[in-house]
Amino acid sequence: MSSAGEVEYPKKILEYMEGFLVSKTLFAACELGVFDFLLASERPMSAAQVAAGLGTDVDGMERLLSACAGLELLGTQTDRRVSNTDMSRMYLSRSSPRSLFHSVEYYSKTVYLCWNYLTDAVREGKNQYEKAFGLPSEDLFEALYRSDDEMIKFMQLMNSTWNVCGRDVMTAFDLSPFKTIYDLGGCSGALAKQCVRAYPQSSVTIFDLPKVVSTCREHFVSPTDERIFFHEGDFFKDLLPEADLYILARILHDWTDECCVELLSRVHQSCKPGGGVLLVEALLNEDNSGPLTAQLYSLNMLVQTEGRERKASEYSALLTTAGFANVEVQRTGKIYDAILARK
């Protein structure tokens, strides 16, 4: 407590100001391969050993490792040797099936650059791809997929996200009655894999742009992944095949309300009677009090897309406008929540 008339020490403000230092420390450690090197070493290593193995300056590596230890990303021995923690071993080494390495890489190389122009995004009310990358942003996914390399990075981001979060949202409702499922904008297929694992009697078709489907077949989904199929198309332009259930996972947050209703109306038209649509999004509280992650994601949507994060009531309104009924919401207690509506 501060005494009367004394202004409290601005700890939170200072922490927020320095937040980017934390992000950049994580980015650098991943980019340099620190967590992979320590995993391969199978024993604690000194800063000199890590620097020699990764070809860096010893003093610079010592500082980086010290900061990572302070962030509890590394464990330290009494002789100052370091090793991975359970968390970094699981989520930051590339070889882990639950690795978030590619998410970190995408944030470092793409998202972070866009956020340099957050002030402009707030002033102008539009995304900042043109300033960040010199590309017109009228066609959102032409900007996102501006090169084959960038498209793969984005798909790796989605792949790592659903490897960690996918099962929670796929099991938020009992989807076993839905046998024929279309994952619209299914990207890398990671969510489709989670779905067929949870529901062995169902099949999932990944519906996405031709170049995304081609890349998914080549890099992410193998012929041994049973009950996963592909359909090339643009969900705003092409006919959506009939199905029992359509999944829209982190899709609607990219678009304006008008575009969302247009897409949901197309889904409603193709959906079998008694079928439904499953939305997966980071939901804001109804009183706008949080969660902080969703609030920050909504700013990210401003910087990168045409859309926003929304409240459950706002998604319910979009669904009912498009013709859906019996809207149910399930909070998972994690980043992403699920909404199920029926035709």
mmCIF file of N, CA and C in Angstrom, residues 101 167 311 315:
data_model
loop_
_atom_site.group_PDB
_atom_site.id
_atom_site.type_symbol
_atom_site.label_atom_id
_atom_site.label_comp_id
_atom_site.label_asym_id
_atom_site.label_seq_id
_atom_site.Cartn_x
_atom_site.Cartn_y
_atom_site.Cartn_z
ATOM 1 N N PHE A 101 6.646 -24.397 -31.774
ATOM 2 C CA PHE A 101 7.769 -23.713 -32.405
ATOM 3 C C PHE A 101 7.318 -22.896 -33.612
ATOM 4 N N ARG A 167 -8.166 -30.984 -29.513
ATOM 5 C CA ARG A 167 -9.025 -31.973 -28.861
ATOM 6 C C ARG A 167 -10.044 -31.305 -27.949
ATOM 7 N N LYS A 311 -18.275 -11.656 -28.881
ATOM 8 C CA LYS A 311 -18.945 -12.299 -27.750
ATOM 9 C C LYS A 311 -19.787 -13.466 -28.278
ATOM 10 N N TYR A 315 -21.965 -13.952 -31.945
ATOM 11 C CA TYR A 315 -21.961 -15.097 -32.861
ATOM 12 C C TYR A 315 -23.350 -15.706 -32.961
#
